[in-house]
Short mmCIF file of C-alpha atoms in Angstrom, two decimals:
data_model
loop_
_atom_site.label_atom_id
_atom_site.label_comp_id
_atom_site.label_asym_id
_atom_site.label_seq_id
_atom_site.Cartn_x
_atom_site.Cartn_y
_atom_site.Cartn_z
CA MET A 9 -27.75 -55.73 95.81
CA SER A 10 -23.80 -56.58 96.59
CA PRO A 11 -21.28 -55.64 94.36
CA ALA A 12 -20.85 -59.17 93.46
CA ALA A 13 -24.14 -59.79 93.04
CA ASN A 14 -24.51 -57.13 90.50
CA ASP A 15 -21.42 -58.60 88.34
CA ALA A 16 -22.29 -61.81 88.48
CA ALA A 17 -26.20 -60.38 87.39
CA HIS A 18 -24.93 -58.67 84.34
CA GLY A 19 -23.58 -61.06 82.73
CA LEU A 20 -19.67 -60.47 83.72
CA GLY A 21 -18.21 -63.53 81.91
CA ASP A 22 -19.00 -63.51 78.72
CA GLU A 23 -15.51 -62.78 77.41
CA ALA A 24 -13.26 -65.74 76.58
CA GLY A 25 -11.27 -66.79 80.26
CA THR A 26 -9.12 -63.55 81.70
CA ASN A 27 -5.93 -64.00 82.27
CA LEU A 28 -5.03 -62.20 85.53
CA GLY A 29 -1.51 -63.30 86.93
CA GLY A 30 0.43 -64.48 84.39
CA ASP A 31 -1.47 -67.63 84.61
CA VAL A 32 -2.33 -69.56 81.59
CA ILE A 33 -6.10 -70.72 82.03
CA GLY A 34 -7.02 -74.77 80.78
CA GLY A 35 -5.07 -77.66 80.82
CA GLY A 36 -2.91 -79.83 82.37
CA ASP A 37 -2.47 -80.97 86.17
CA VAL A 38 -0.78 -77.61 87.34
CA ILE A 39 -1.07 -74.11 85.99
CA GLY A 40 0.95 -71.94 87.94
CA ASP A 41 2.66 -71.13 91.40
CA PRO A 42 0.09 -68.67 92.60
CA VAL A 43 2.70 -67.18 94.85
CA ALA A 44 5.65 -66.95 92.45
CA ASP A 45 2.95 -65.27 89.85
CA ALA A 46 1.42 -62.91 92.37
CA VAL A 47 5.44 -61.99 93.42
CA SER A 48 7.36 -61.66 90.35
CA ASP A 49 4.32 -58.75 88.42
CA ASP A 50 5.31 -56.21 91.53
CA GLU A 51 7.88 -56.75 93.98
CA ASP A 52 6.60 -54.05 96.16
CA THR A 53 2.39 -55.71 97.34
CA GLY A 54 0.72 -56.25 100.01
CA ASP A 55 0.78 -59.14 101.87
CA ILE A 56 -0.12 -62.30 99.48
CA THR A 57 -2.61 -64.96 100.42
CA VAL A 58 -4.20 -68.15 99.06
CA VAL A 59 -6.83 -69.64 99.23
CA HIS A 60 -6.86 -72.95 97.93
CA LEU A 61 -11.05 -74.72 96.79
CA VAL A 62 -10.02 -77.46 97.10
CA ARG A 63 -13.68 -80.33 96.22
CA HIS A 64 -13.78 -83.36 97.99
CA GLY A 65 -12.96 -86.82 97.47
CA GLU A 66 -14.99 -89.97 95.93
CA VAL A 67 -18.07 -90.42 97.92
CA HIS A 68 -19.61 -93.78 98.65
CA ASN A 69 -22.26 -94.31 96.54
CA PRO A 70 -23.07 -97.65 95.24
CA ASP A 71 -27.38 -96.18 93.67
CA GLY A 72 -25.94 -93.62 91.90
CA VAL A 73 -28.17 -90.86 93.53
CA LEU A 74 -27.47 -87.25 92.99
CA TYR A 75 -27.07 -86.44 96.83
CA GLY A 76 -26.93 -82.63 96.93
CA ARG A 77 -27.33 -80.90 100.56
CA ARG A 78 -28.38 -84.70 101.71
CA SER A 79 -26.66 -85.97 104.98
CA GLY A 80 -25.52 -89.03 105.29
CA TYR A 81 -23.51 -89.44 101.89
CA HIS A 82 -19.12 -90.16 103.05
CA LEU A 83 -16.56 -91.02 101.52
CA SER A 84 -15.51 -93.70 100.05
CA ASP A 85 -12.65 -95.59 100.95
CA LEU A 86 -10.54 -94.63 97.23
CA GLY A 87 -12.18 -90.74 98.39
CA ARG A 88 -9.73 -91.06 101.94
CA ARG A 89 -7.22 -92.24 100.17
CA MET A 90 -8.17 -88.65 96.98
CA ALA A 91 -8.23 -86.57 101.18
CA ASP A 92 -4.45 -87.66 102.42
CA ARG A 93 -3.27 -87.54 98.80
CA VAL A 94 -4.43 -83.66 99.26
CA ALA A 95 -2.63 -83.60 102.85
CA GLU A 96 0.30 -84.27 101.27
CA HIS A 97 0.46 -82.09 98.68
CA LEU A 98 -0.53 -79.13 101.12
CA ALA A 99 1.73 -80.13 103.57
CA ASP A 100 4.48 -77.56 103.24
CA ARG A 101 2.69 -75.30 102.09
CA ASP A 102 1.87 -72.30 104.70
CA ILE A 103 -1.70 -73.00 106.01
CA ARG A 104 -3.03 -71.30 108.12
CA HIS A 105 -6.22 -71.66 107.83
CA VAL A 106 -9.22 -75.08 106.88
CA VAL A 107 -12.48 -74.47 106.36
CA ALA A 108 -15.24 -76.53 104.95
CA SER A 109 -18.67 -77.06 103.86
CA PRO A 110 -21.14 -78.82 106.57
CA LEU A 111 -21.45 -82.10 103.86
CA GLU A 112 -19.78 -85.37 105.35
CA ARG A 113 -17.66 -85.74 102.11
CA ALA A 114 -16.71 -82.09 102.65
CA GLN A 115 -14.95 -81.61 106.96
CA GLU A 116 -13.98 -85.51 105.99
CA THR A 117 -11.71 -83.78 102.71
CA ALA A 118 -10.68 -81.66 104.96
CA GLN A 119 -9.83 -83.38 108.08
CA PRO A 120 -6.51 -84.55 106.83
CA VAL A 121 -5.46 -81.27 106.09
CA ALA A 122 -6.59 -80.05 109.09
CA LYS A 123 -4.54 -82.51 111.11
CA SER A 124 -1.33 -81.64 109.18
CA HIS A 125 -0.55 -78.95 110.00
CA GLY A 126 -2.00 -78.63 113.05
CA LEU A 127 -5.44 -76.77 112.60
CA ASP A 128 -8.85 -77.00 113.92
CA LEU A 129 -10.93 -77.13 111.13
CA ALA A 130 -13.27 -74.55 111.44
CA THR A 131 -17.27 -75.14 109.48
CA ASP A 132 -18.40 -72.82 106.47
CA GLY A 133 -22.26 -73.40 105.31
CA ARG A 134 -21.55 -70.38 102.35
CA LEU A 135 -18.95 -73.73 101.01
CA ILE A 136 -22.19 -76.17 100.87
CA GLU A 137 -23.07 -77.89 97.50
CA ALA A 138 -25.22 -76.20 95.40
CA GLY A 139 -29.08 -76.79 95.68
CA ASN A 140 -30.96 -78.70 93.05
CA VAL A 141 -34.61 -79.60 92.59
CA PHE A 142 -33.97 -82.94 91.42
CA GLU A 143 -31.57 -84.03 94.77
CA GLY A 144 -32.56 -87.54 95.72
CA LYS A 145 -33.26 -88.93 92.33
CA THR A 146 -30.96 -91.09 89.84
CA PHE A 147 -29.64 -88.85 86.82
CA GLY A 148 -27.59 -91.61 84.38
CA VAL A 149 -27.69 -91.17 80.75
CA GLY A 150 -30.26 -93.04 79.36
CA ASP A 151 -32.12 -93.27 82.49
CA GLY A 152 -33.55 -91.38 85.77
CA ALA A 153 -34.91 -87.78 86.42
CA LEU A 154 -34.68 -86.86 82.48
CA ARG A 155 -36.90 -89.78 81.21
CA LYS A 156 -39.69 -88.25 83.63
CA PRO A 157 -42.16 -85.82 81.48
CA GLY A 158 -42.96 -84.32 85.02
CA ASN A 159 -39.12 -83.29 85.29
CA TRP A 160 -39.48 -82.14 81.75
CA ARG A 161 -40.44 -78.51 83.77
CA HIS A 162 -37.25 -77.81 85.40
CA LEU A 163 -35.19 -77.61 82.50
CA THR A 164 -36.78 -74.63 80.96
CA ASN A 165 -33.94 -72.29 82.25
CA PRO A 166 -30.67 -73.66 81.35
CA PHE A 167 -29.30 -69.43 81.95
CA LYS A 168 -30.27 -69.59 85.94
CA PRO A 169 -30.98 -72.43 86.21
CA SER A 170 -34.28 -73.47 86.51
CA TRP A 171 -33.40 -76.84 88.27
CA GLY A 172 -31.48 -75.53 91.30
CA GLU A 173 -29.27 -72.89 93.17
CA PRO A 174 -29.02 -69.73 91.22
CA TYR A 175 -25.41 -68.91 89.95
CA VAL A 176 -25.78 -65.72 90.45
CA ASP A 177 -26.32 -67.03 94.46
CA GLN A 178 -23.57 -69.49 94.52
CA VAL A 179 -21.28 -66.28 93.79
CA VAL A 180 -21.94 -63.86 96.55
CA ARG A 181 -22.44 -66.97 98.82
CA MET A 182 -18.91 -68.38 97.84
CA MET A 183 -17.42 -65.36 97.13
CA GLY A 184 -17.93 -64.38 100.96
CA ALA A 185 -16.20 -67.61 102.10
CA LEU A 186 -13.48 -67.06 99.97
CA ASP A 187 -13.21 -63.07 101.75
CA ALA A 188 -13.47 -64.91 105.06
CA ALA A 189 -10.83 -66.85 104.56
CA LYS A 190 -8.45 -64.62 102.67
CA ASP A 191 -9.09 -62.51 105.57
CA ALA A 192 -8.34 -65.48 108.64
CA ALA A 193 -4.46 -66.46 106.38
CA ARG A 194 -4.21 -63.34 105.45
CA GLY A 195 -0.27 -63.14 104.32
CA HIS A 196 -0.91 -66.97 104.53
CA GLU A 197 -2.70 -69.59 102.98
CA ALA A 198 -5.86 -71.01 103.55
CA VAL A 199 -7.94 -74.32 102.61
CA CYS A 200 -12.22 -74.65 101.85
CA VAL A 201 -13.12 -77.84 100.98
CA SER A 202 -16.53 -77.35 98.83
CA HIS A 203 -18.42 -78.92 96.09
CA GLN A 204 -17.68 -78.75 92.20
CA LEU A 205 -20.62 -76.88 90.94
CA PRO A 206 -19.91 -73.83 93.76
CA ILE A 207 -16.06 -74.09 92.82
CA TRP A 208 -16.35 -74.40 89.05
CA ILE A 209 -19.41 -70.86 89.25
CA VAL A 210 -17.23 -68.72 91.35
CA ARG A 211 -13.89 -69.55 88.78
CA SER A 212 -16.41 -68.69 85.95
CA PHE A 213 -17.35 -65.57 87.80
CA VAL A 214 -13.43 -64.71 89.01
CA GLU A 215 -12.42 -65.15 85.14
CA ARG A 216 -15.58 -63.35 83.35
CA ARG A 217 -16.23 -66.47 81.72
CA ARG A 218 -20.48 -66.77 81.83
CA LEU A 219 -22.09 -68.83 84.15
CA TRP A 220 -24.48 -71.05 82.39
CA HIS A 221 -21.83 -73.83 80.79
CA ASP A 222 -22.74 -77.17 79.72
CA PRO A 223 -21.42 -79.49 82.52
CA ARG A 224 -18.81 -82.18 80.91
CA ARG A 225 -16.88 -79.27 80.52
CA ARG A 226 -15.98 -78.10 84.37
CA GLN A 227 -12.24 -78.41 84.38
CA CYS A 228 -12.80 -79.39 88.89
CA THR A 229 -12.24 -82.72 88.97
CA LEU A 230 -12.07 -85.15 92.12
CA ALA A 231 -9.85 -83.63 94.86
CA SER A 232 -8.54 -80.97 92.98
CA LEU A 233 -6.91 -77.16 94.03
CA THR A 234 -8.98 -74.06 91.85
CA SER A 235 -6.12 -71.71 94.07
CA PHE A 236 -6.57 -67.42 94.17
CA THR A 237 -4.00 -65.40 94.91
CA TYR A 238 -4.70 -61.65 96.74
CA ARG A 239 -2.64 -59.27 96.81
CA GLY A 240 -4.00 -57.36 99.20
CA ASP A 241 -8.55 -57.50 99.07
CA LYS A 242 -8.10 -58.47 95.17
CA ILE A 243 -8.00 -61.57 93.50
CA VAL A 244 -4.31 -61.53 90.72
CA SER A 245 -4.08 -64.97 90.06
CA VAL A 246 -5.90 -67.95 89.24
CA GLY A 247 -4.71 -71.58 89.45
CA TYR A 248 -5.50 -74.93 89.48
CA SER A 249 -3.72 -78.13 89.70
CA GLU A 250 -5.13 -82.02 90.30
CA PRO A 251 -2.66 -84.52 93.32
CA ALA A 252 -5.38 -87.40 92.75
CA ARG A 253 -5.51 -87.39 89.26
CA ASP A 254 -4.35 -90.95 88.81
CA LEU A 255 -7.20 -91.92 91.09
CA VAL A 256 -9.75 -90.05 89.76
CA PRO A 257 -11.96 -92.93 87.97
CA ALA A 258 -12.07 -92.35 84.10
CA HIS A 259 -15.72 -91.47 83.52
CA LEU A 260 -15.63 -88.52 86.55
CA LEU A 261 -12.42 -86.60 84.24
CA ALA A 262 -12.85 -83.39 82.73
CA GLY A 263 -13.99 -84.02 79.14
CA ALA A 264 -15.06 -87.72 79.65
CA LYS A 265 -17.18 -88.55 77.47
CA PRO A 266 -20.40 -90.52 78.91
CA VAL A 267 -21.00 -93.97 80.06
CA LYS A 268 -25.13 -95.51 80.56
CA GLY A 269 -25.32 -95.98 84.08
CA LYS A 270 -22.66 -93.68 85.63
CA SER A 271 -23.41 -90.53 86.14
CA LYS A 272 -21.15 -87.45 86.85
CA ALA A 273 -23.73 -85.82 88.95
CA PHE A 274 -23.68 -87.74 91.59
CA GLY A 275 -19.68 -87.11 92.28
CA ALA A 276 -20.68 -83.61 92.95
#
């Protein structure tokens, strides 16, 4: 078992959120400056590398399907505006590597960033959405898959979870993707476009929180950035920003109350 898998399997993260590098991890649009925070800790650092995990923009999904890893789901017009906003936000950053999940919505979110920096867009399968047995079903409040008794057997273990890809497996593959991006942009910055659940799980692991959680509490809105700063090969701080917050529908913001007929699940 890899070190990441071993730590995750033994419950690394049962404590409250951990401050890794002087940042205040919590609410707000921006948490710290990853590079400045890391350098200020020690003037004689090795390479400082920042890897930004970006969640894709809004997807065109009028039927409210939990699309998961299915192909054919592209960004909506609003989602493309979100992608452009992310590119604008990162225009002056020292981006040297851009990589995305193979799913269309992630590729389309990454393209404006790669273009603005004159980079080729790479693909890493480890950044893909988490597997889910409810893929292809509707998953709203008061309707959809959870009302069918035949699906209840998938809800027996929220700690693994029983309805999808184990959290431990998500940690292992996402840490591998982060490390690969860090190596590709060492001493500079990289952008990895992925999906809400894998981003939140790897952040929870790094911040030493439990992996099982209330999905409504995830701090990972559409087109948000979760930024990991490395000193050498060690993560020393985590930052979070929402450059497209004003474009995100209210019911998809972190902490928003569920609305009947509208689900956060299919915006993953």
